[in-house]
Short mmCIF file of C-alpha atoms in Angstrom, two decimals:
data_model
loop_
_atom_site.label_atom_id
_atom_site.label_comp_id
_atom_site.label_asym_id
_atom_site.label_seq_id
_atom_site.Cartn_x
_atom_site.Cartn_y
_atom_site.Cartn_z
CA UNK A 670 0.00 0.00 0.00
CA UNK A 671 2.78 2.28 -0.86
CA UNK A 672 0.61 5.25 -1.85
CA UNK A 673 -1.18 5.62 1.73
CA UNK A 674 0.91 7.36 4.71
CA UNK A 675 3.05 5.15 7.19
CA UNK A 676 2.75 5.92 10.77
CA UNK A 677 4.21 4.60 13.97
CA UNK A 678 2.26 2.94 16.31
CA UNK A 679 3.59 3.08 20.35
CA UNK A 680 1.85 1.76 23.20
CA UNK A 681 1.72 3.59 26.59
CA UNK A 682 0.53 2.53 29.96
CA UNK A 683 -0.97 4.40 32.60
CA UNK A 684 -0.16 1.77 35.20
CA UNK A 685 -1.49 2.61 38.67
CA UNK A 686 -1.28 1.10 42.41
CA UNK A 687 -1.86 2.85 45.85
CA UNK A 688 1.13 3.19 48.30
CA UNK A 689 0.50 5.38 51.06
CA UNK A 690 -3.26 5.98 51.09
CA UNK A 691 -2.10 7.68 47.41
CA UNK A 692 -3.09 7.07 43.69
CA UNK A 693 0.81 6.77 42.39
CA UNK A 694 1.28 6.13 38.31
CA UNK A 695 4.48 4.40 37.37
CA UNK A 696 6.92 7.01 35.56
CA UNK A 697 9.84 6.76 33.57
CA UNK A 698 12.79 9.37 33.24
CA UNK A 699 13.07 9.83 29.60
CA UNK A 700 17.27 9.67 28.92
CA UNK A 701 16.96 10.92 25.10
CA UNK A 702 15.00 13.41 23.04
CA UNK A 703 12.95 14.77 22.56
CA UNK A 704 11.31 15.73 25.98
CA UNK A 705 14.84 14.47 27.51
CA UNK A 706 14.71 14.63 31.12
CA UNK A 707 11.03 14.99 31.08
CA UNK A 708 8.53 12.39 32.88
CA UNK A 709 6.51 10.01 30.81
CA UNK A 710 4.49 7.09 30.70
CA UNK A 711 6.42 3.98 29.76
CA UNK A 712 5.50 2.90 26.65
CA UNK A 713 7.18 2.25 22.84
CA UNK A 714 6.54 0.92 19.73
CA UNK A 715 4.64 -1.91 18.51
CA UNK A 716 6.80 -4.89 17.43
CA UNK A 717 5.81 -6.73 13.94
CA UNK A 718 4.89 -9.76 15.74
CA UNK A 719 2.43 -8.68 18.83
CA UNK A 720 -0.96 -7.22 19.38
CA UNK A 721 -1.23 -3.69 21.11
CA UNK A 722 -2.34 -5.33 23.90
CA UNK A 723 0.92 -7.62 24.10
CA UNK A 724 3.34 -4.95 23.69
CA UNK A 725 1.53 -2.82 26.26
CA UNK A 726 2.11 -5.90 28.36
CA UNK A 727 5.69 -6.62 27.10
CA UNK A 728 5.91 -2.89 27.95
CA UNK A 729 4.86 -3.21 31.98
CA UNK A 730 6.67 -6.32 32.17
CA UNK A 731 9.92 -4.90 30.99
CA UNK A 732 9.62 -2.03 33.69
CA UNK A 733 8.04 -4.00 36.55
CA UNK A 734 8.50 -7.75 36.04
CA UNK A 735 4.73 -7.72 36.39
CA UNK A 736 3.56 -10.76 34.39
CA UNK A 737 -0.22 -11.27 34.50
CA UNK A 738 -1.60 -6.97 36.05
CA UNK A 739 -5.13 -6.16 35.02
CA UNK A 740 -4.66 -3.98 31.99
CA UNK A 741 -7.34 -3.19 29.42
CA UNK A 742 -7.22 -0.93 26.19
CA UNK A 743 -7.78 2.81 27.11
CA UNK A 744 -7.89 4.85 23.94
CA UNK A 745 -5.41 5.77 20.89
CA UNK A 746 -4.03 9.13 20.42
CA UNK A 747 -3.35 10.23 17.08
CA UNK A 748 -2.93 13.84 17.07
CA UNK A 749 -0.97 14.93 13.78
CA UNK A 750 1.86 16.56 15.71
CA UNK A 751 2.01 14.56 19.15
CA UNK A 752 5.33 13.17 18.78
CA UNK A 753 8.06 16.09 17.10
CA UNK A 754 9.74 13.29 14.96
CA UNK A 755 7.21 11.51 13.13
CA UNK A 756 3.74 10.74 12.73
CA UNK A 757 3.05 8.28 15.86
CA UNK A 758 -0.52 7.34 16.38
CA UNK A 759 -0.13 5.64 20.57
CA UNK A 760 -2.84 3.05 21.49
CA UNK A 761 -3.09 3.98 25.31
CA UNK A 762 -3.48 1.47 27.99
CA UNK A 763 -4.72 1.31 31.16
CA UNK A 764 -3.43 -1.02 33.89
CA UNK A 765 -3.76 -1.86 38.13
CA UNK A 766 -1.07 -3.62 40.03
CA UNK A 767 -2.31 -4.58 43.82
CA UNK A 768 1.25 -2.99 45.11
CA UNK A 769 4.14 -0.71 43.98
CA UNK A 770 6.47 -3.36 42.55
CA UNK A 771 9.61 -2.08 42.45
CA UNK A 772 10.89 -1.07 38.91
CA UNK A 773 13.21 -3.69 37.38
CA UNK A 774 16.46 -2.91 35.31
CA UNK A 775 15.24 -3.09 32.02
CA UNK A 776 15.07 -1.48 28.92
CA UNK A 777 14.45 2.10 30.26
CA UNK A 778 13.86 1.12 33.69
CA UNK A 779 16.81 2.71 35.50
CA UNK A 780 15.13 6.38 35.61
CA UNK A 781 11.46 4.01 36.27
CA UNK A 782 9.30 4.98 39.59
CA UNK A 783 5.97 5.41 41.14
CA UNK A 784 4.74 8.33 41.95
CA UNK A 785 2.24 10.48 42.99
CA UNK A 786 -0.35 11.32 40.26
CA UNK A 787 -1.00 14.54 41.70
CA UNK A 788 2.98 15.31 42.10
CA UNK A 789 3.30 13.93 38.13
CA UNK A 790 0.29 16.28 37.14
CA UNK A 791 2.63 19.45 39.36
CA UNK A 792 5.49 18.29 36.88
CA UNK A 793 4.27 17.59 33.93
CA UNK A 794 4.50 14.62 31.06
CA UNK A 795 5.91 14.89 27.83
CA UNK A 796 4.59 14.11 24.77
CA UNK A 797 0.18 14.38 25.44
CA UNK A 798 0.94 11.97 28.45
CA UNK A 799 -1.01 13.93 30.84
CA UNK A 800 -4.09 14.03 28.45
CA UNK A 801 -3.68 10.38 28.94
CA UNK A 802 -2.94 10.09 32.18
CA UNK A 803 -6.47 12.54 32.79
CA UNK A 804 -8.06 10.27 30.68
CA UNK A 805 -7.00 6.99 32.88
CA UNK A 806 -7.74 8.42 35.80
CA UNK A 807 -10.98 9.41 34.83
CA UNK A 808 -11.62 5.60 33.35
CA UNK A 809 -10.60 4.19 36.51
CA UNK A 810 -12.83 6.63 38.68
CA UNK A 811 -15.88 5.91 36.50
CA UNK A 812 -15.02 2.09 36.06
CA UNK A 813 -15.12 1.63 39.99
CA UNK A 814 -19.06 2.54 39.68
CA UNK A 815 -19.67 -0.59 37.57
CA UNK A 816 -16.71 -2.92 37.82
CA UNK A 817 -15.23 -4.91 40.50
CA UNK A 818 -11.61 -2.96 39.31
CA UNK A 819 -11.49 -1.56 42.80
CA UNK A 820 -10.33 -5.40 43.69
CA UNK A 821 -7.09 -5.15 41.55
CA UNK A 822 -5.64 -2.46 44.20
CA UNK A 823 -5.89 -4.64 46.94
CA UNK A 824 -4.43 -8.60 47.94
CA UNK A 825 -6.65 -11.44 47.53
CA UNK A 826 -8.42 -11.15 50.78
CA UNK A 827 -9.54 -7.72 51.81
CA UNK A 828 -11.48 -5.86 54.57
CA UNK A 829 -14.43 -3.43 53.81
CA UNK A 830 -12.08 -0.83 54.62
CA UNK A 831 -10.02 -1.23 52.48
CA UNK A 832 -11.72 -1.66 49.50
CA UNK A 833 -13.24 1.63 50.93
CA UNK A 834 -10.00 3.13 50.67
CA UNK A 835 -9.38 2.39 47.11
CA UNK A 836 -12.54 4.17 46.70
CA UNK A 837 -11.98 6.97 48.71
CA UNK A 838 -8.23 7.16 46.87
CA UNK A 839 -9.59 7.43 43.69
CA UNK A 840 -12.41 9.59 44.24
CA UNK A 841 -10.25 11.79 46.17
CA UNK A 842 -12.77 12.08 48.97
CA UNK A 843 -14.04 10.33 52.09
CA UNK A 844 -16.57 8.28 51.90
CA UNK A 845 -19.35 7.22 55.00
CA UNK A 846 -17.82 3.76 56.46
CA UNK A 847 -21.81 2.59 57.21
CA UNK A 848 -23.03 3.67 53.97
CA UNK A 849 -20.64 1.73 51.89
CA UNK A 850 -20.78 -1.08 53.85
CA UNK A 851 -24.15 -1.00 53.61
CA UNK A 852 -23.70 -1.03 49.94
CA UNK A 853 -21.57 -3.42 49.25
CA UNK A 854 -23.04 -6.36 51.71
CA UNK A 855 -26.48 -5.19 49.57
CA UNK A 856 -25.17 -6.44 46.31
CA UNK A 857 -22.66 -9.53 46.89
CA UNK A 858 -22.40 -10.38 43.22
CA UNK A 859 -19.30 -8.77 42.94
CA UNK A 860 -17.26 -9.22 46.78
CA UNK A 861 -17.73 -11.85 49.00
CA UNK A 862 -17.12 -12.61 52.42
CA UNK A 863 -14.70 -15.83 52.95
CA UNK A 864 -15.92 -16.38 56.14
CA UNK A 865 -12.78 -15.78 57.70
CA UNK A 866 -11.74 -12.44 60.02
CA UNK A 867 -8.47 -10.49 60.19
CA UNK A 868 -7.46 -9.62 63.78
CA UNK A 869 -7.73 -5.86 63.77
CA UNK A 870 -4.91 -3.57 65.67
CA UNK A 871 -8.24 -2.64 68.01
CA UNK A 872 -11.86 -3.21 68.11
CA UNK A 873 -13.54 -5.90 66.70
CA UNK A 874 -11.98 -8.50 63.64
CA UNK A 875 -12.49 -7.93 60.51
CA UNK A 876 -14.55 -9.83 57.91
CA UNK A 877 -12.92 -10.61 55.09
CA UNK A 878 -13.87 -10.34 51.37
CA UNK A 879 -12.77 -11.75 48.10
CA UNK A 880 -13.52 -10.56 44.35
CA UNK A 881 -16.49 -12.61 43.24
CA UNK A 882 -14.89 -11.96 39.92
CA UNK A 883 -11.30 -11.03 39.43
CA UNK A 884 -10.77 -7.73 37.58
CA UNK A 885 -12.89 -5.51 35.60
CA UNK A 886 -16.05 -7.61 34.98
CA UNK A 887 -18.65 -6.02 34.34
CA UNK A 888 -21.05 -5.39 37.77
CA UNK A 889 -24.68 -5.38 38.20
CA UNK A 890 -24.89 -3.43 41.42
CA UNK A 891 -22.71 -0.03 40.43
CA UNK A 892 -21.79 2.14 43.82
CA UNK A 893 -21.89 5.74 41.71
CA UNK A 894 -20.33 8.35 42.65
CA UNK A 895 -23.11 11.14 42.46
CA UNK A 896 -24.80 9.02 44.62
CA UNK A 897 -22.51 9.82 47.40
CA UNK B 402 12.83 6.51 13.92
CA UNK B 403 13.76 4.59 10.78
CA UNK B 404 15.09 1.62 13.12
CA UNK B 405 11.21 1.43 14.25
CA UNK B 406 8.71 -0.93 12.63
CA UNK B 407 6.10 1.36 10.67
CA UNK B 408 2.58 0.70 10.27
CA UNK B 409 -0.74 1.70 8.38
CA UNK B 410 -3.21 3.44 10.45
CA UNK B 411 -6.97 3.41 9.20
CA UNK B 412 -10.09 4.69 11.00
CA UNK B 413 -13.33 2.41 10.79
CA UNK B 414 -16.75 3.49 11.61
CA UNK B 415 -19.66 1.53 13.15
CA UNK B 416 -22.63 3.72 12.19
CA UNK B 417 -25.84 2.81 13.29
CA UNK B 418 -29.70 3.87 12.93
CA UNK B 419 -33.04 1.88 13.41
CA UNK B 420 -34.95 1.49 10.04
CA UNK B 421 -38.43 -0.44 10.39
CA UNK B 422 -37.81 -0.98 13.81
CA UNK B 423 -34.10 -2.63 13.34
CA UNK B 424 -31.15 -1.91 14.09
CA UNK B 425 -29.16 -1.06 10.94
CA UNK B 426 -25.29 -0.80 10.41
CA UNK B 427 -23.75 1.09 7.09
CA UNK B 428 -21.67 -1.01 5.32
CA UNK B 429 -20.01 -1.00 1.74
CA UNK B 430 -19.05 -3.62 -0.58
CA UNK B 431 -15.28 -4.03 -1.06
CA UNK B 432 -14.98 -3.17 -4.83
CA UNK B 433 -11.19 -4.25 -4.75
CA UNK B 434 -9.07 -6.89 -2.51
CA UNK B 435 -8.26 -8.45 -0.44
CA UNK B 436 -11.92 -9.66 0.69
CA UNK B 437 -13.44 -8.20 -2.85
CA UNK B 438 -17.23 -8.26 -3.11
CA UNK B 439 -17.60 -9.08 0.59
CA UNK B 440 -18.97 -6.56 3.39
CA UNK B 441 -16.65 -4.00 4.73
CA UNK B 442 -17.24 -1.17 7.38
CA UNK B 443 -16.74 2.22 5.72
CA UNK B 444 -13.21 3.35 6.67
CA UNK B 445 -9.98 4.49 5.53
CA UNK B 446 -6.40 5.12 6.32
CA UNK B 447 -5.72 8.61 8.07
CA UNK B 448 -4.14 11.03 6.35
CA UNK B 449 -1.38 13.07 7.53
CA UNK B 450 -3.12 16.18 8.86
CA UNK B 451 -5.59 15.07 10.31
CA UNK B 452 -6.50 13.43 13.32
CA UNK B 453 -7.96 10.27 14.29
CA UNK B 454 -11.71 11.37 14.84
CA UNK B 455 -11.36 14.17 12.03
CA UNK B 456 -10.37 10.88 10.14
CA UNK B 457 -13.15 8.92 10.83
CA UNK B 458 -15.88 11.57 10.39
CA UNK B 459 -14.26 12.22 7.02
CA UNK B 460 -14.90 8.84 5.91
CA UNK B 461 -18.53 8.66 7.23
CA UNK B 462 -19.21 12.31 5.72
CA UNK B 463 -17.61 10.67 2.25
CA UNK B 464 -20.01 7.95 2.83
CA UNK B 465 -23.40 9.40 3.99
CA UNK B 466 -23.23 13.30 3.88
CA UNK B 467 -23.53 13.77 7.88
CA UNK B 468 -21.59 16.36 8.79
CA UNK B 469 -22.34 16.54 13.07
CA UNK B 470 -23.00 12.67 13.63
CA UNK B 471 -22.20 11.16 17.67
CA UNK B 472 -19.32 9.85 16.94
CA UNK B 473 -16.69 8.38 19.53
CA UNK B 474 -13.50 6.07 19.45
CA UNK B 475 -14.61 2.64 20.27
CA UNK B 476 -11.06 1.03 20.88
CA UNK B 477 -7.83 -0.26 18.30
CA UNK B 478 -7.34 -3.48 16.27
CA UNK B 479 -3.84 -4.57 15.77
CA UNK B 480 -3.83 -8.29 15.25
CA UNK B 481 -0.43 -8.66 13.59
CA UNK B 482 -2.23 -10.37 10.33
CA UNK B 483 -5.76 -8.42 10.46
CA UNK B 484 -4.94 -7.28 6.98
CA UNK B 485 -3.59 -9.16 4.58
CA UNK B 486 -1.62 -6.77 3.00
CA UNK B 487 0.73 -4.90 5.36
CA UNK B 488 0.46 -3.82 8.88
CA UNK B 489 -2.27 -1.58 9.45
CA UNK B 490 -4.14 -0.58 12.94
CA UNK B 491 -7.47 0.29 12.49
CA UNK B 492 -9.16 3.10 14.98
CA UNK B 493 -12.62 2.07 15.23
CA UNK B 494 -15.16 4.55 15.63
CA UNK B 495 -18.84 4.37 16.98
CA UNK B 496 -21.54 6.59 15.36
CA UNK B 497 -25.33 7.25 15.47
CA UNK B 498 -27.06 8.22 13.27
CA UNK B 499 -31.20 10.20 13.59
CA UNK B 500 -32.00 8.53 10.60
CA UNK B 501 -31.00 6.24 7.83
CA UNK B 502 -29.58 8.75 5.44
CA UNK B 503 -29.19 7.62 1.90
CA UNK B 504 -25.53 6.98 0.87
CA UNK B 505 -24.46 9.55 -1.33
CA UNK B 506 -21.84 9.04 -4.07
CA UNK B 507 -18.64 9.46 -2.96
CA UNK B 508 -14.95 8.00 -2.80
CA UNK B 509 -16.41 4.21 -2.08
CA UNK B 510 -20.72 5.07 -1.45
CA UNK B 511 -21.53 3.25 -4.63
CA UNK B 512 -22.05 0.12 -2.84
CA UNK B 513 -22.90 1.81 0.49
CA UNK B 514 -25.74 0.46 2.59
CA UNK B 515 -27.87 0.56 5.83
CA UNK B 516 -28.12 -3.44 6.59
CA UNK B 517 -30.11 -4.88 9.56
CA UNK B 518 -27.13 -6.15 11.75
CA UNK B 519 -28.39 -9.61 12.17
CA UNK B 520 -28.46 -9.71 8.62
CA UNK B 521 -24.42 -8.23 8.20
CA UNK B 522 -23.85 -11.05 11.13
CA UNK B 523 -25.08 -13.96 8.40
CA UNK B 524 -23.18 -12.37 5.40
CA UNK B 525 -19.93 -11.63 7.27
CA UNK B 526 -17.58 -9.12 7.35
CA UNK B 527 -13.93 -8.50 5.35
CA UNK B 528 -10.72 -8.33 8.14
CA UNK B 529 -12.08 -8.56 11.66
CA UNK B 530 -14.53 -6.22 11.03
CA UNK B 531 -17.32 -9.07 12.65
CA UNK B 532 -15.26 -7.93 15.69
CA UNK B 533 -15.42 -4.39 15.64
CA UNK B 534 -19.52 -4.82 14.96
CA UNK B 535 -19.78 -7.24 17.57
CA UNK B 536 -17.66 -4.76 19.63
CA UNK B 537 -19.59 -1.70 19.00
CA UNK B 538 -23.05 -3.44 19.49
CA UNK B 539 -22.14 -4.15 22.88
CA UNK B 540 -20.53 -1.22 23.44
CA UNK B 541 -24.15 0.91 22.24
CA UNK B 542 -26.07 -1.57 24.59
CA UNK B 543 -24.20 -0.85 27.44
CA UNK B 544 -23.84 2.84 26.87
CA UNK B 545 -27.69 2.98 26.82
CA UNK B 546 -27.57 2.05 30.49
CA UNK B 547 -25.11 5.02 31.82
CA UNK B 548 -25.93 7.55 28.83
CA UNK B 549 -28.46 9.30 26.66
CA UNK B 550 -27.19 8.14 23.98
CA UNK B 551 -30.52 6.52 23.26
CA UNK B 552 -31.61 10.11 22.01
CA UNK B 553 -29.19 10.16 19.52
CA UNK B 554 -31.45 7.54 17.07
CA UNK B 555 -34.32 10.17 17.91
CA UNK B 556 -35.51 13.36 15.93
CA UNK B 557 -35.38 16.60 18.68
CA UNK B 558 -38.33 15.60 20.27
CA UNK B 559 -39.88 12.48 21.26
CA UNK B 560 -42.09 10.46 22.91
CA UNK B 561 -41.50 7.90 25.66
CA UNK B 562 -42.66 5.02 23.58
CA UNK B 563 -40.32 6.10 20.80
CA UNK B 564 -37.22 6.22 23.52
CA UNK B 565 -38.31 2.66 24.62
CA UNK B 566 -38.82 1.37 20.88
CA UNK B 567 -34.31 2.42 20.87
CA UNK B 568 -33.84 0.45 24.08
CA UNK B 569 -35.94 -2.42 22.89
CA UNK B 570 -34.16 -2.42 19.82
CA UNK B 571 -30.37 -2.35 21.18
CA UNK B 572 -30.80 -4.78 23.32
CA UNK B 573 -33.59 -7.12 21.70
CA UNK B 574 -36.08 -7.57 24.18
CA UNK B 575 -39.04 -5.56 25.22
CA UNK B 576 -39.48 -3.73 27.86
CA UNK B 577 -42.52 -2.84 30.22
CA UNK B 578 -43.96 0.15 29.06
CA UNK B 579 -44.92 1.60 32.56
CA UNK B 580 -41.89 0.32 34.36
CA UNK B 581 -39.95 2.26 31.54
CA UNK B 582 -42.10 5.39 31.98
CA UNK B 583 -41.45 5.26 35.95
CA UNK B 584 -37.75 5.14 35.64
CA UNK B 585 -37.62 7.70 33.28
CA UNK B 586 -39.48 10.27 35.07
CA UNK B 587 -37.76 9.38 38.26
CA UNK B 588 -34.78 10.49 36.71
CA UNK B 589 -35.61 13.52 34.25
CA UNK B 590 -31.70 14.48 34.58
CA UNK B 591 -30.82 13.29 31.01
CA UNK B 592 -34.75 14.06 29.55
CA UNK B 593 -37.34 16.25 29.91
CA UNK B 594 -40.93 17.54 29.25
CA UNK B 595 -40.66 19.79 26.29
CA UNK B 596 -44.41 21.02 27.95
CA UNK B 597 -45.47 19.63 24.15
CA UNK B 598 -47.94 16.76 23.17
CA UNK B 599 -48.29 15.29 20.14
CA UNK B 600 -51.57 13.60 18.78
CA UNK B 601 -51.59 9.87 18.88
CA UNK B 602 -53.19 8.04 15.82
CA UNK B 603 -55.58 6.70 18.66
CA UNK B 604 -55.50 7.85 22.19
CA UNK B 605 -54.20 10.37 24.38
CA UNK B 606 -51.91 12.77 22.24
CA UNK B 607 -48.41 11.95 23.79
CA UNK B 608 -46.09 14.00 25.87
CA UNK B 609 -42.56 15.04 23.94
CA UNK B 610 -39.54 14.97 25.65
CA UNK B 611 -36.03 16.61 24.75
CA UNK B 612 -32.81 15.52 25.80
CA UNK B 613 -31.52 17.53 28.74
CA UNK B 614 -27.74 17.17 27.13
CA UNK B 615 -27.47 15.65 23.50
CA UNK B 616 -25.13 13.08 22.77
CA UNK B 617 -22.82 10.43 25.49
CA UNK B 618 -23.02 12.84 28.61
CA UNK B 619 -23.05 10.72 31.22
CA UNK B 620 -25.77 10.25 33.33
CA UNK B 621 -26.24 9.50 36.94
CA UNK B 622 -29.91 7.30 36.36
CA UNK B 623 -28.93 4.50 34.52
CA UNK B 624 -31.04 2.04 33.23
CA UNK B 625 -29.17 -1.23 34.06
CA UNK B 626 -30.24 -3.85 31.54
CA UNK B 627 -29.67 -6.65 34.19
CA UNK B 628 -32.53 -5.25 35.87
CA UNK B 629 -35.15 -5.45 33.77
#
């Protein structure tokens, strides 16, 4: 098809955990131009032989040693003059690790690190990365209304709390301890108890819950946020 | 970045409209290879100064005339092989459409068509376009529960039973007709009263509605298919 214009095609991930009662995004020091020395999503191009969604994953993998994290297609961004060397459509992705693995040596990793999104927002992305970054944050805040995603922040086994936590952390607000509760034990098709308690530091044990579905299916009973 | 692997990048549109109480999906037949003579989504590679969405409402304009359709990005295909020829990721796009608008003749609208989609399902689809439909299907049928998108396939004004004929449609079932009324006016945040009524054939004249904002603004009274 020699008469139709060649692009590139990058992946980038917006890969985000919660250390420290904070959203943090996984960053990467970029070592060459252009945007040299600015922050940026990890990401690169698109090898002959795997899908977007394998090189996003090839990607993580190479920066984390993260084999299997919940990561799902976000969007593609294709503005005409979005990368200063060539045209270079990047097919966006969004992924949730339970903890802050620590960045591996890789291919880039060295300058790799999470940190907080609202520090990454104070200093900036290169490239449109922070159009993508609003964009995954706003995914993930909307997907916790109708997904069990909010179960990818935390271990297998969690308390109420916490799960509240991942909601309050992404909402960026508090949110009524009774009310979710009540909320959550009034649609069990997506947590369940295990029938087992965590000793708590004081007060009573803790129930604990597991995903009644692992990762982002698709929920019956959304908590949503306007309801709050 | 001539040490990168380059790629084609095309846009392809899922555009839908109910015709005779169907839902309809324009497609064109592939007057060249690969996949000659068989059904294609209308689409096209991107050109260099444009971007993605500018792309694909290009190639539905080319197709149909409609300058202001809803259009959004539904996700990327890259399957290394999806196209026989070289490379190429393919952009889909979602539209809707008020109305079945005749094809008009332009770069490939000779052959372009408003098919039932059960009836593109039977005959197939060129690439992994059967994907994309399948995608975008579900993609409309779940936006109908968060959205108002549902007013999109509507002229200005409507009545109730025309916005239940679009939910019945998308999702293939009927629905109560007073259970549907109740929700709706429990929730006038995404419709409203225009004050209007319009004269039934038999019966009470109708009451119009409007919606409150046009197009995929979100909505905080969904109508949860599960629930029905």
């Amino acid at each position: 098809m020699p008469r139709h214009p060649v692009s590139y095609v990058a992946v980038d991930v917006a890969a985000f955990t919660i250390a420290d009662d904070e959203l943090v995004v996984l960053v990467v020091e970029r070592g060459v131009g252009p945007f040299r020395g600015a922050l940026a999503l990890p990401g690169g191009f698109v090898l002959p032989d795997e899908t977007l969604e394998e090189a996003a994953r090839r990607e993580l993998r190479e920066e984390t040693g993260v084999d299997e994290p919940v990561l799902e297609q976000l969007r593609s961004y294709g503005a005409p003059a979005r990368d200063p060397r060539a045209r270079t459509v990047s097919v966006a992705h969004l992924a949730v690790l339970s903890e802050p693995v620590s960045p591996v040596a890789g291919t880039d990793a060295a300058s790799a690190a999470w940190r907080a999104v609202a520090d990454v927002r104070r200093a900036g992305l290169a490239f449109d990365h922070e159009e993508i970054l609003d964009d995954a944050v706003e995914r993930l805040a909307s997907k916790l209304e109708y997904t069990a995603v909010a179960t990818a922040f935390l271990a297998e086994e969690f308390t109420l709390a916490e799960l509240r936590s991942v909601y309050e952390v992404v909402w960026g607000r508090p949110l009524d301890a009774g009310n979710f509760q009540r909320k959550v034990r009034a649609s069990l098709d997506w947590v369940e108890p295990t029938g087992e308690l965590r000793a708590a530091g004081r007060g009573r044990p803790a129930s604990l819950f597991r995903p009644v579905k692992s990762g982002t299916a698709a929920l019956d009973s959304p908590l949503v946020r306007s309801s709050w």
